[in-house]
mmCIF file with all atom_site columns, C-alpha atoms in Angstrom:
data_model
loop_
_atom_site.group_PDB
_atom_site.id
_atom_site.type_symbol
_atom_site.label_atom_id
_atom_site.label_alt_id
_atom_site.label_comp_id
_atom_site.label_asym_id
_atom_site.label_entity_id
_atom_site.label_seq_id
_atom_site.pdbx_PDB_ins_code
_atom_site.Cartn_x
_atom_site.Cartn_y
_atom_site.Cartn_z
_atom_site.occupancy
_atom_site.B_iso_or_equiv
_atom_site.pdbx_formal_charge
_atom_site.auth_seq_id
_atom_site.auth_comp_id
_atom_site.auth_asym_id
_atom_site.auth_atom_id
_atom_site.pdbx_PDB_model_num
ATOM 1   C CA . MET A 1 1   ? -33.142 60.867 -143.582 1.00 51.00 ? 1   MET A CA 1
ATOM 2   C CA . ASN A 1 2   ? -31.792 59.368 -146.704 1.00 56.00 ? 2   ASN A CA 1
ATOM 3   C CA . SER A 1 3   ? -28.216 58.986 -145.623 1.00 58.00 ? 3   SER A CA 1
ATOM 4   C CA . PHE A 1 4   ? -29.738 57.285 -142.335 1.00 50.00 ? 4   PHE A CA 1
ATOM 5   C CA . ILE A 1 5   ? -31.873 54.972 -144.369 1.00 54.00 ? 5   ILE A CA 1
ATOM 6   C CA . ASP A 1 6   ? -28.964 54.263 -146.999 1.00 55.00 ? 6   ASP A CA 1
ATOM 7   C CA . GLY A 1 7   ? -26.811 53.573 -143.878 1.00 66.00 ? 7   GLY A CA 1
ATOM 8   C CA . ARG A 1 8   ? -29.246 51.018 -142.732 1.00 75.00 ? 8   ARG A CA 1
ATOM 9   C CA . ILE A 1 9   ? -29.856 49.250 -145.993 1.00 80.00 ? 9   ILE A CA 1
ATOM 10  C CA . PHE A 1 10  ? -25.891 49.175 -146.354 1.00 78.00 ? 10  PHE A CA 1
ATOM 11  C CA . ARG A 1 11  ? -25.545 47.482 -143.264 1.00 80.00 ? 11  ARG A CA 1
ATOM 12  C CA . ALA A 1 12  ? -28.298 44.910 -143.755 1.00 79.00 ? 12  ALA A CA 1
ATOM 13  C CA . LEU A 1 13  ? -26.381 43.653 -146.927 1.00 83.00 ? 13  LEU A CA 1
ATOM 14  C CA . VAL A 1 14  ? -23.347 43.413 -145.462 1.00 82.00 ? 14  VAL A CA 1
ATOM 15  C CA . LYS A 1 15  ? -24.690 41.139 -142.725 1.00 86.00 ? 15  LYS A CA 1
ATOM 16  C CA . MET A 1 16  ? -26.583 39.298 -145.591 1.00 89.00 ? 16  MET A CA 1
ATOM 17  C CA . GLY A 1 17  ? -23.679 38.745 -146.864 1.00 90.00 ? 17  GLY A CA 1
ATOM 18  C CA . ASP A 1 18  ? -21.833 37.574 -143.878 1.00 91.00 ? 18  ASP A CA 1
ATOM 19  C CA . PHE A 1 19  ? -24.568 35.175 -143.108 1.00 93.00 ? 19  PHE A CA 1
ATOM 20  C CA . ILE A 1 20  ? -24.483 33.716 -146.876 1.00 93.00 ? 20  ILE A CA 1
ATOM 21  C CA . ILE A 1 21  ? -20.459 33.258 -146.404 1.00 93.00 ? 21  ILE A CA 1
ATOM 22  C CA . LEU A 1 22  ? -21.199 31.570 -142.874 1.00 94.00 ? 22  LEU A CA 1
ATOM 23  C CA . ALA A 1 23  ? -24.012 29.224 -144.390 1.00 94.00 ? 23  ALA A CA 1
ATOM 24  C CA . ALA A 1 24  ? -21.140 28.590 -147.358 1.00 94.00 ? 24  ALA A CA 1
ATOM 25  C CA . LEU A 1 25  ? -18.684 27.569 -144.439 1.00 95.00 ? 25  LEU A CA 1
ATOM 26  C CA . THR A 1 26  ? -21.097 25.484 -142.799 1.00 95.00 ? 26  THR A CA 1
ATOM 27  C CA . VAL A 1 27  ? -22.224 23.212 -145.473 1.00 94.00 ? 27  VAL A CA 1
ATOM 28  C CA . LEU A 1 28  ? -18.780 22.901 -146.728 1.00 94.00 ? 28  LEU A CA 1
ATOM 29  C CA . CYS A 1 29  ? -17.244 21.740 -143.205 1.00 93.00 ? 29  CYS A CA 1
ATOM 30  C CA . CYS A 1 30  ? -20.343 19.397 -142.832 1.00 93.00 ? 30  CYS A CA 1
ATOM 31  C CA . VAL A 1 31  ? -19.486 17.477 -145.975 1.00 90.00 ? 31  VAL A CA 1
ATOM 32  C CA . PRO A 1 32  ? -17.070 15.185 -144.155 1.00 88.00 ? 32  PRO A CA 1
ATOM 33  C CA . VAL A 1 33  ? -20.159 14.387 -142.110 1.00 90.00 ? 33  VAL A CA 1
ATOM 34  C CA . VAL A 1 34  ? -18.048 13.473 -139.061 1.00 92.00 ? 34  VAL A CA 1
ATOM 35  C CA . THR A 1 35  ? -17.252 17.259 -138.502 1.00 93.00 ? 35  THR A CA 1
ATOM 36  C CA . VAL A 1 36  ? -21.094 18.213 -138.842 1.00 94.00 ? 36  VAL A CA 1
ATOM 37  C CA . GLY A 1 37  ? -21.108 18.806 -134.913 1.00 94.00 ? 37  GLY A CA 1
ATOM 38  C CA . ALA A 1 38  ? -18.276 21.161 -135.057 1.00 94.00 ? 38  ALA A CA 1
ATOM 39  C CA . SER A 1 39  ? -19.627 22.905 -138.069 1.00 95.00 ? 39  SER A CA 1
ATOM 40  C CA . LEU A 1 40  ? -23.150 23.798 -136.411 1.00 95.00 ? 40  LEU A CA 1
ATOM 41  C CA . THR A 1 41  ? -21.318 24.719 -133.154 1.00 95.00 ? 41  THR A CA 1
ATOM 42  C CA . ALA A 1 42  ? -18.926 27.057 -135.242 1.00 95.00 ? 42  ALA A CA 1
ATOM 43  C CA . ALA A 1 43  ? -21.832 28.196 -137.248 1.00 95.00 ? 43  ALA A CA 1
ATOM 44  C CA . PHE A 1 44  ? -23.748 29.367 -134.024 1.00 95.00 ? 44  PHE A CA 1
ATOM 45  C CA . TYR A 1 45  ? -20.638 31.093 -132.637 1.00 95.00 ? 45  TYR A CA 1
ATOM 46  C CA . ALA A 1 46  ? -20.105 33.055 -135.677 1.00 94.00 ? 46  ALA A CA 1
ATOM 47  C CA . GLY A 1 47  ? -23.800 33.563 -136.036 1.00 94.00 ? 47  GLY A CA 1
ATOM 48  C CA . ARG A 1 48  ? -24.320 35.236 -132.460 1.00 93.00 ? 48  ARG A CA 1
ATOM 49  C CA . LYS A 1 49  ? -21.587 37.377 -132.959 1.00 92.00 ? 49  LYS A CA 1
ATOM 50  C CA . LEU A 1 50  ? -22.767 38.836 -136.454 1.00 92.00 ? 50  LEU A CA 1
ATOM 51  C CA . VAL A 1 51  ? -26.482 39.128 -134.668 1.00 91.00 ? 51  VAL A CA 1
ATOM 52  C CA . LEU A 1 52  ? -24.760 41.062 -131.651 1.00 89.00 ? 52  LEU A CA 1
ATOM 53  C CA . ASP A 1 53  ? -22.722 43.204 -134.292 1.00 85.00 ? 53  ASP A CA 1
ATOM 54  C CA . GLU A 1 54  ? -19.777 42.390 -132.631 1.00 80.00 ? 54  GLU A CA 1
ATOM 55  C CA . GLU A 1 55  ? -16.466 43.344 -134.664 1.00 68.00 ? 55  GLU A CA 1
ATOM 56  C CA . SER A 1 56  ? -15.028 40.253 -136.066 1.00 74.00 ? 56  SER A CA 1
ATOM 57  C CA . TYR A 1 57  ? -14.411 38.451 -139.509 1.00 86.00 ? 57  TYR A CA 1
ATOM 58  C CA . VAL A 1 58  ? -16.943 35.523 -140.163 1.00 91.00 ? 58  VAL A CA 1
ATOM 59  C CA . TYR A 1 59  ? -14.349 32.818 -141.242 1.00 90.00 ? 59  TYR A CA 1
ATOM 60  C CA . LYS A 1 60  ? -11.838 33.794 -138.399 1.00 92.00 ? 60  LYS A CA 1
ATOM 61  C CA . ASP A 1 61  ? -14.649 33.356 -135.931 1.00 93.00 ? 61  ASP A CA 1
ATOM 62  C CA . PHE A 1 62  ? -16.161 30.163 -137.615 1.00 94.00 ? 62  PHE A CA 1
ATOM 63  C CA . PHE A 1 63  ? -12.577 28.334 -137.477 1.00 94.00 ? 63  PHE A CA 1
ATOM 64  C CA . LYS A 1 64  ? -11.944 29.526 -134.173 1.00 93.00 ? 64  LYS A CA 1
ATOM 65  C CA . SER A 1 65  ? -14.902 27.668 -132.577 1.00 94.00 ? 65  SER A CA 1
ATOM 66  C CA . PHE A 1 66  ? -14.381 24.550 -135.169 1.00 94.00 ? 66  PHE A CA 1
ATOM 67  C CA . LYS A 1 67  ? -10.972 24.344 -133.836 1.00 93.00 ? 67  LYS A CA 1
ATOM 68  C CA . GLN A 1 68  ? -12.022 24.345 -130.161 1.00 93.00 ? 68  GLN A CA 1
ATOM 69  C CA . ASN A 1 69  ? -14.901 22.377 -130.038 1.00 93.00 ? 69  ASN A CA 1
ATOM 70  C CA . THR A 1 70  ? -13.975 19.542 -132.717 1.00 93.00 ? 70  THR A CA 1
ATOM 71  C CA . ILE A 1 71  ? -13.648 16.877 -130.228 1.00 93.00 ? 71  ILE A CA 1
ATOM 72  C CA . GLN A 1 72  ? -16.626 17.530 -128.281 1.00 94.00 ? 72  GLN A CA 1
ATOM 73  C CA . GLY A 1 73  ? -18.883 18.405 -131.587 1.00 93.00 ? 73  GLY A CA 1
ATOM 74  C CA . ILE A 1 74  ? -17.924 14.838 -132.714 1.00 93.00 ? 74  ILE A CA 1
ATOM 75  C CA . GLY A 1 75  ? -18.923 13.320 -129.423 1.00 94.00 ? 75  GLY A CA 1
ATOM 76  C CA . LEU A 1 76  ? -22.247 15.134 -129.182 1.00 95.00 ? 76  LEU A CA 1
ATOM 77  C CA . GLU A 1 77  ? -22.756 14.150 -133.099 1.00 94.00 ? 77  GLU A CA 1
ATOM 78  C CA . PHE A 1 78  ? -22.271 10.442 -132.259 1.00 95.00 ? 78  PHE A CA 1
ATOM 79  C CA . ILE A 1 79  ? -24.808 10.687 -129.607 1.00 95.00 ? 79  ILE A CA 1
ATOM 80  C CA . PHE A 1 80  ? -27.401 12.382 -131.488 1.00 96.00 ? 80  PHE A CA 1
ATOM 81  C CA . VAL A 1 81  ? -27.101 9.872  -134.265 1.00 95.00 ? 81  VAL A CA 1
ATOM 82  C CA . ILE A 1 82  ? -27.414 6.874  -132.024 1.00 96.00 ? 82  ILE A CA 1
ATOM 83  C CA . ILE A 1 83  ? -30.532 8.736  -130.542 1.00 95.00 ? 83  ILE A CA 1
ATOM 84  C CA . GLY A 1 84  ? -31.596 9.289  -134.146 1.00 94.00 ? 84  GLY A CA 1
ATOM 85  C CA . LEU A 1 85  ? -31.357 5.843  -135.665 1.00 96.00 ? 85  LEU A CA 1
ATOM 86  C CA . ILE A 1 86  ? -33.486 4.359  -132.436 1.00 95.00 ? 86  ILE A CA 1
ATOM 87  C CA . LEU A 1 87  ? -36.351 7.120  -133.433 1.00 93.00 ? 87  LEU A CA 1
ATOM 88  C CA . PHE A 1 88  ? -36.071 5.755  -137.007 1.00 93.00 ? 88  PHE A CA 1
ATOM 89  C CA . ALA A 1 89  ? -36.395 2.507  -135.889 1.00 94.00 ? 89  ALA A CA 1
ATOM 90  C CA . ASP A 1 90  ? -39.386 3.266  -133.614 1.00 89.00 ? 90  ASP A CA 1
ATOM 91  C CA . PHE A 1 91  ? -41.063 5.266  -136.481 1.00 89.00 ? 91  PHE A CA 1
ATOM 92  C CA . LYS A 1 92  ? -40.518 2.753  -138.914 1.00 89.00 ? 92  LYS A CA 1
ATOM 93  C CA . ALA A 1 93  ? -42.002 -0.050 -136.712 1.00 89.00 ? 93  ALA A CA 1
ATOM 94  C CA . ALA A 1 94  ? -44.974 2.057  -135.619 1.00 84.00 ? 94  ALA A CA 1
ATOM 95  C CA . GLU A 1 95  ? -45.615 2.965  -139.496 1.00 83.00 ? 95  GLU A CA 1
ATOM 96  C CA . SER A 1 96  ? -45.173 -0.999 -140.026 1.00 86.00 ? 96  SER A CA 1
ATOM 97  C CA . TRP A 1 97  ? -47.564 -1.932 -137.091 1.00 83.00 ? 97  TRP A CA 1
ATOM 98  C CA . GLY A 1 98  ? -50.360 0.628  -138.488 1.00 78.00 ? 98  GLY A CA 1
ATOM 99  C CA . ASN A 1 99  ? -50.134 -0.776 -142.034 1.00 78.00 ? 99  ASN A CA 1
ATOM 100 C CA . ASN A 1 100 ? -50.916 -4.176 -140.292 1.00 80.00 ? 100 ASN A CA 1
ATOM 101 C CA . GLY A 1 101 ? -53.933 -3.400 -138.628 1.00 73.00 ? 101 GLY A CA 1
ATOM 102 C CA . GLY A 1 102 ? -52.678 -1.480 -135.570 1.00 70.00 ? 102 GLY A CA 1
ATOM 103 C CA . GLY A 1 103 ? -55.401 0.862  -135.546 1.00 76.00 ? 103 GLY A CA 1
ATOM 104 C CA . THR A 1 104 ? -55.812 4.042  -133.466 1.00 81.00 ? 104 THR A CA 1
ATOM 105 C CA . VAL A 1 105 ? -53.055 2.675  -130.961 1.00 82.00 ? 105 VAL A CA 1
ATOM 106 C CA . ALA A 1 106 ? -50.522 2.443  -133.858 1.00 81.00 ? 106 ALA A CA 1
ATOM 107 C CA . ILE A 1 107 ? -51.546 6.008  -134.942 1.00 84.00 ? 107 ILE A CA 1
ATOM 108 C CA . GLY A 1 108 ? -51.081 7.630  -131.489 1.00 86.00 ? 108 GLY A CA 1
ATOM 109 C CA . PHE A 1 109 ? -47.620 5.843  -131.298 1.00 87.00 ? 109 PHE A CA 1
ATOM 110 C CA . ILE A 1 110 ? -46.574 7.329  -134.396 1.00 87.00 ? 110 ILE A CA 1
ATOM 111 C CA . TYR A 1 111 ? -47.517 10.928 -133.361 1.00 89.00 ? 111 TYR A CA 1
ATOM 112 C CA . LEU A 1 112 ? -45.705 10.150 -130.246 1.00 91.00 ? 112 LEU A CA 1
ATOM 113 C CA . VAL A 1 113 ? -42.633 9.412  -131.881 1.00 91.00 ? 113 VAL A CA 1
ATOM 114 C CA . ILE A 1 114 ? -43.006 12.222 -134.297 1.00 91.00 ? 114 ILE A CA 1
ATOM 115 C CA . GLY A 1 115 ? -43.197 14.540 -131.222 1.00 92.00 ? 115 GLY A CA 1
ATOM 116 C CA . ILE A 1 116 ? -40.223 12.863 -129.477 1.00 93.00 ? 116 ILE A CA 1
ATOM 117 C CA . ALA A 1 117 ? -38.433 13.658 -132.684 1.00 93.00 ? 117 ALA A CA 1
ATOM 118 C CA . LEU A 1 118 ? -39.201 17.341 -132.435 1.00 92.00 ? 118 LEU A CA 1
ATOM 119 C CA . ILE A 1 119 ? -37.979 17.431 -129.047 1.00 93.00 ? 119 ILE A CA 1
ATOM 120 C CA . TYR A 1 120 ? -34.987 15.793 -130.218 1.00 95.00 ? 120 TYR A CA 1
ATOM 121 C CA . VAL A 1 121 ? -34.474 18.347 -132.940 1.00 94.00 ? 121 VAL A CA 1
ATOM 122 C CA . ALA A 1 122 ? -34.656 21.286 -130.573 1.00 95.00 ? 122 ALA A CA 1
ATOM 123 C CA . VAL A 1 123 ? -32.259 19.591 -128.056 1.00 95.00 ? 123 VAL A CA 1
ATOM 124 C CA . ILE A 1 124 ? -29.520 18.955 -130.922 1.00 95.00 ? 124 ILE A CA 1
ATOM 125 C CA . LEU A 1 125 ? -29.942 22.898 -131.628 1.00 95.00 ? 125 LEU A CA 1
ATOM 126 C CA . TYR A 1 126 ? -29.669 24.037 -128.327 1.00 96.00 ? 126 TYR A CA 1
ATOM 127 C CA . SER A 1 127 ? -26.787 21.528 -127.234 1.00 96.00 ? 127 SER A CA 1
ATOM 128 C CA . PHE A 1 128 ? -24.487 22.650 -130.238 1.00 96.00 ? 128 PHE A CA 1
ATOM 129 C CA . ALA A 1 129 ? -25.432 26.432 -129.672 1.00 95.00 ? 129 ALA A CA 1
ATOM 130 C CA . LEU A 1 130 ? -24.756 25.931 -125.920 1.00 95.00 ? 130 LEU A CA 1
ATOM 131 C CA . LEU A 1 131 ? -21.295 24.255 -126.814 1.00 95.00 ? 131 LEU A CA 1
ATOM 132 C CA . SER A 1 132 ? -20.558 27.298 -129.195 1.00 94.00 ? 132 SER A CA 1
ATOM 133 C CA . ARG A 1 133 ? -20.983 29.473 -125.835 1.00 92.00 ? 133 ARG A CA 1
ATOM 134 C CA . TYR A 1 134 ? -20.012 27.658 -122.576 1.00 91.00 ? 134 TYR A CA 1
ATOM 135 C CA . ASN A 1 135 ? -17.471 25.197 -121.369 1.00 90.00 ? 135 ASN A CA 1
ATOM 136 C CA . ASN A 1 136 ? -19.245 21.860 -120.012 1.00 90.00 ? 136 ASN A CA 1
ATOM 137 C CA . THR A 1 137 ? -19.221 18.137 -120.336 1.00 92.00 ? 137 THR A CA 1
ATOM 138 C CA . ILE A 1 138 ? -21.162 16.543 -123.251 1.00 93.00 ? 138 ILE A CA 1
ATOM 139 C CA . MET A 1 139 ? -23.871 14.914 -121.128 1.00 94.00 ? 139 MET A CA 1
ATOM 140 C CA . GLY A 1 140 ? -23.954 18.192 -119.163 1.00 94.00 ? 140 GLY A CA 1
ATOM 141 C CA . THR A 1 141 ? -24.581 20.073 -122.390 1.00 94.00 ? 141 THR A CA 1
ATOM 142 C CA . ILE A 1 142 ? -27.319 17.905 -123.254 1.00 95.00 ? 142 ILE A CA 1
ATOM 143 C CA . LYS A 1 143 ? -29.188 18.434 -119.873 1.00 95.00 ? 143 LYS A CA 1
ATOM 144 C CA . ASN A 1 144 ? -28.962 21.793 -119.850 1.00 95.00 ? 144 ASN A CA 1
ATOM 145 C CA . ALA A 1 145 ? -30.107 21.739 -123.912 1.00 95.00 ? 145 ALA A CA 1
ATOM 146 C CA . LEU A 1 146 ? -33.278 19.814 -122.773 1.00 94.00 ? 146 LEU A CA 1
ATOM 147 C CA . ILE A 1 147 ? -33.863 22.260 -119.916 1.00 94.00 ? 147 ILE A CA 1
ATOM 148 C CA . ILE A 1 148 ? -33.586 25.566 -121.423 1.00 94.00 ? 148 ILE A CA 1
ATOM 149 C CA . CYS A 1 149 ? -35.525 24.325 -124.521 1.00 93.00 ? 149 CYS A CA 1
ATOM 150 C CA . VAL A 1 150 ? -38.692 23.521 -122.129 1.00 93.00 ? 150 VAL A CA 1
ATOM 151 C CA . HIS A 1 151 ? -37.990 26.652 -120.192 1.00 92.00 ? 151 HIS A CA 1
ATOM 152 C CA . HIS A 1 152 ? -38.085 28.955 -123.288 1.00 94.00 ? 152 HIS A CA 1
ATOM 153 C CA . LEU A 1 153 ? -40.765 26.749 -125.023 1.00 93.00 ? 153 LEU A CA 1
ATOM 154 C CA . PRO A 1 154 ? -42.180 29.870 -127.168 1.00 94.00 ? 154 PRO A CA 1
ATOM 155 C CA . GLN A 1 155 ? -38.893 30.542 -128.602 1.00 94.00 ? 155 GLN A CA 1
ATOM 156 C CA . THR A 1 156 ? -38.380 26.826 -129.227 1.00 95.00 ? 156 THR A CA 1
ATOM 157 C CA . ILE A 1 157 ? -41.463 26.377 -131.049 1.00 95.00 ? 157 ILE A CA 1
ATOM 158 C CA . VAL A 1 158 ? -40.771 29.242 -133.271 1.00 95.00 ? 158 VAL A CA 1
ATOM 159 C CA . MET A 1 159 ? -37.156 28.106 -133.955 1.00 95.00 ? 159 MET A CA 1
ATOM 160 C CA . LEU A 1 160 ? -38.444 24.494 -135.055 1.00 94.00 ? 160 LEU A CA 1
ATOM 161 C CA . PHE A 1 161 ? -41.099 25.880 -137.163 1.00 94.00 ? 161 PHE A CA 1
ATOM 162 C CA . ILE A 1 162 ? -38.537 28.138 -138.825 1.00 94.00 ? 162 ILE A CA 1
ATOM 163 C CA . THR A 1 163 ? -35.652 25.306 -138.959 1.00 94.00 ? 163 THR A CA 1
ATOM 164 C CA . VAL A 1 164 ? -38.106 22.508 -139.935 1.00 93.00 ? 164 VAL A CA 1
ATOM 165 C CA . ALA A 1 165 ? -39.911 24.347 -142.731 1.00 94.00 ? 165 ALA A CA 1
ATOM 166 C CA . LEU A 1 166 ? -36.985 25.651 -144.288 1.00 94.00 ? 166 LEU A CA 1
ATOM 167 C CA . LEU A 1 167 ? -35.037 22.491 -144.185 1.00 93.00 ? 167 LEU A CA 1
ATOM 168 C CA . TYR A 1 168 ? -37.987 20.749 -145.966 1.00 93.00 ? 168 TYR A CA 1
ATOM 169 C CA . PHE A 1 169 ? -38.305 23.430 -148.304 1.00 93.00 ? 169 PHE A CA 1
ATOM 170 C CA . THR A 1 170 ? -34.709 23.013 -149.103 1.00 93.00 ? 170 THR A CA 1
ATOM 171 C CA . TYR A 1 171 ? -35.179 19.319 -149.643 1.00 91.00 ? 171 TYR A CA 1
ATOM 172 C CA . LEU A 1 172 ? -37.917 20.021 -152.113 1.00 93.00 ? 172 LEU A CA 1
ATOM 173 C CA . TYR A 1 173 ? -35.972 22.575 -153.966 1.00 91.00 ? 173 TYR A CA 1
ATOM 174 C CA . PHE A 1 174 ? -32.248 22.351 -153.310 1.00 88.00 ? 174 PHE A CA 1
ATOM 175 C CA . ILE A 1 175 ? -31.355 25.606 -155.316 1.00 89.00 ? 175 ILE A CA 1
ATOM 176 C CA . VAL A 1 176 ? -32.881 27.830 -152.555 1.00 91.00 ? 176 VAL A CA 1
ATOM 177 C CA . MET A 1 177 ? -30.584 26.544 -150.050 1.00 91.00 ? 177 MET A CA 1
ATOM 178 C CA . ILE A 1 178 ? -28.667 29.749 -151.073 1.00 90.00 ? 178 ILE A CA 1
ATOM 179 C CA . LEU A 1 179 ? -31.269 31.517 -149.289 1.00 92.00 ? 179 LEU A CA 1
ATOM 180 C CA . THR A 1 180 ? -32.839 29.264 -146.795 1.00 94.00 ? 180 THR A CA 1
ATOM 181 C CA . ILE A 1 181 ? -29.501 28.222 -144.990 1.00 94.00 ? 181 ILE A CA 1
ATOM 182 C CA . PRO A 1 182 ? -28.582 31.773 -144.277 1.00 94.00 ? 182 PRO A CA 1
ATOM 183 C CA . ILE A 1 183 ? -31.977 32.648 -143.048 1.00 95.00 ? 183 ILE A CA 1
ATOM 184 C CA . ILE A 1 184 ? -31.875 29.402 -140.846 1.00 95.00 ? 184 ILE A CA 1
ATOM 185 C CA . LEU A 1 185 ? -28.581 30.499 -139.120 1.00 95.00 ? 185 LEU A CA 1
ATOM 186 C CA . TYR A 1 186 ? -29.563 34.191 -138.813 1.00 95.00 ? 186 TYR A CA 1
ATOM 187 C CA . ALA A 1 187 ? -33.135 33.117 -137.142 1.00 95.00 ? 187 ALA A CA 1
ATOM 188 C CA . ASP A 1 188 ? -31.794 30.594 -135.031 1.00 95.00 ? 188 ASP A CA 1
ATOM 189 C CA . SER A 1 189 ? -28.540 32.753 -133.841 1.00 94.00 ? 189 SER A CA 1
ATOM 190 C CA . TYR A 1 190 ? -30.638 35.647 -133.088 1.00 94.00 ? 190 TYR A CA 1
ATOM 191 C CA . ILE A 1 191 ? -32.999 33.374 -130.748 1.00 95.00 ? 191 ILE A CA 1
ATOM 192 C CA . PHE A 1 192 ? -30.099 31.938 -128.996 1.00 95.00 ? 192 PHE A CA 1
ATOM 193 C CA . ALA A 1 193 ? -28.280 35.381 -128.582 1.00 93.00 ? 193 ALA A CA 1
ATOM 194 C CA . ARG A 1 194 ? -31.478 36.733 -126.671 1.00 92.00 ? 194 ARG A CA 1
ATOM 195 C CA . ILE A 1 195 ? -31.854 33.473 -124.673 1.00 93.00 ? 195 ILE A CA 1
ATOM 196 C CA . PHE A 1 196 ? -28.151 33.375 -123.446 1.00 92.00 ? 196 PHE A CA 1
ATOM 197 C CA . LYS A 1 197 ? -28.778 37.165 -122.506 1.00 89.00 ? 197 LYS A CA 1
ATOM 198 C CA . ALA A 1 198 ? -31.293 36.239 -120.481 1.00 88.00 ? 198 ALA A CA 1
ATOM 199 C CA . LEU A 1 199 ? -29.496 33.607 -118.704 1.00 86.00 ? 199 LEU A CA 1
ATOM 200 C CA . GLU A 1 200 ? -26.336 35.622 -118.141 1.00 83.00 ? 200 GLU A CA 1
ATOM 201 C CA . GLU A 1 201 ? -28.154 38.623 -116.830 1.00 77.00 ? 201 GLU A CA 1
ATOM 202 C CA . PRO A 1 202 ? -28.123 38.553 -112.963 1.00 71.00 ? 202 PRO A CA 1
ATOM 203 C CA . PRO A 1 203 ? -31.716 39.203 -111.402 1.00 62.00 ? 203 PRO A CA 1
ATOM 204 C CA . LYS A 1 204 ? -32.534 42.911 -111.104 1.00 60.00 ? 204 LYS A CA 1
ATOM 205 C CA . GLU A 1 205 ? -32.709 42.728 -107.284 1.00 55.00 ? 205 GLU A CA 1
ATOM 206 C CA . GLU A 1 206 ? -29.377 41.081 -106.850 1.00 50.00 ? 206 GLU A CA 1
ATOM 207 C CA . SER A 1 207 ? -27.741 43.241 -109.423 1.00 45.00 ? 207 SER A CA 1
ATOM 208 C CA . ASP A 1 208 ? -28.737 46.243 -107.327 1.00 49.00 ? 208 ASP A CA 1
ATOM 209 C CA . GLU A 1 209 ? -27.341 44.680 -104.318 1.00 47.00 ? 209 GLU A CA 1
ATOM 210 C CA . GLY A 1 210 ? -24.033 43.974 -105.964 1.00 47.00 ? 210 GLY A CA 1
ATOM 211 C CA . GLU A 1 211 ? -24.597 40.354 -105.543 1.00 45.00 ? 211 GLU A CA 1
ATOM 212 C CA . GLU A 1 212 ? -23.372 37.764 -107.715 1.00 46.00 ? 212 GLU A CA 1
ATOM 213 C CA . GLU A 1 213 ? -25.216 34.467 -108.630 1.00 42.00 ? 213 GLU A CA 1
ATOM 214 C CA . ASP A 1 214 ? -22.910 31.128 -109.440 1.00 48.00 ? 214 ASP A CA 1
ATOM 215 C CA . SER A 1 215 ? -23.791 29.897 -112.529 1.00 45.00 ? 215 SER A CA 1
ATOM 216 C CA . GLN A 1 216 ? -23.658 26.207 -113.715 1.00 50.00 ? 216 GLN A CA 1
ATOM 217 C CA . LEU A 1 217 ? -22.701 27.399 -117.065 1.00 53.00 ? 217 LEU A CA 1
ATOM 218 C CA . ASP A 1 218 ? -19.116 28.783 -117.495 1.00 53.00 ? 218 ASP A CA 1
ATOM 219 C CA . ASP A 1 219 ? -18.667 31.490 -119.934 1.00 55.00 ? 219 ASP A CA 1
ATOM 220 C CA . GLU A 1 220 ? -16.217 30.115 -122.796 1.00 55.00 ? 220 GLU A CA 1
ATOM 221 C CA . ASN A 1 221 ? -15.689 33.659 -124.398 1.00 54.00 ? 221 ASN A CA 1
#
């Protein structure tokens, strides 16, 4: 019994160390800014393998995905930066409107922009996770990310809460990023691994009949 418990504790500590290494690689490769998209893609690729206990080396998986998805990662990042700037401009305009007598309508518009911003964050997370797993065009990836994040709304809400809350906590207390970033990567990778498994498993009836359904998503790995 003790050996079983000790074994589980050891595996948990090893996995914790792997996610700390993964977080460090992700943050370091985000520093050039232009490679943020490729870094997030690589982080979700390596994180998924860790969650599923697939035999691998974190840094090898990370840089394998980083190299494969650099171009598309930069393309996705560019699109999301443009959208983010538009949302930020809308928020500042609504805030200014509210401060200058906009009243209830202005407040309503502010909350609308915040709601859209949350969806925007969810689509970003799903897009880079999908890029780490499937071959698709940039616009196809974004389209699928929006569909899947709505279809799996409960998981999306949980992921958004964990990610946004821990990022805000990191913003307030920067030193805690050594813990918060690995937790974010683990939680998001765990959720994505379950969602992808559900997407890739054929319906039970079709599986029993030996039929195969064509998928819009091509498995990269």
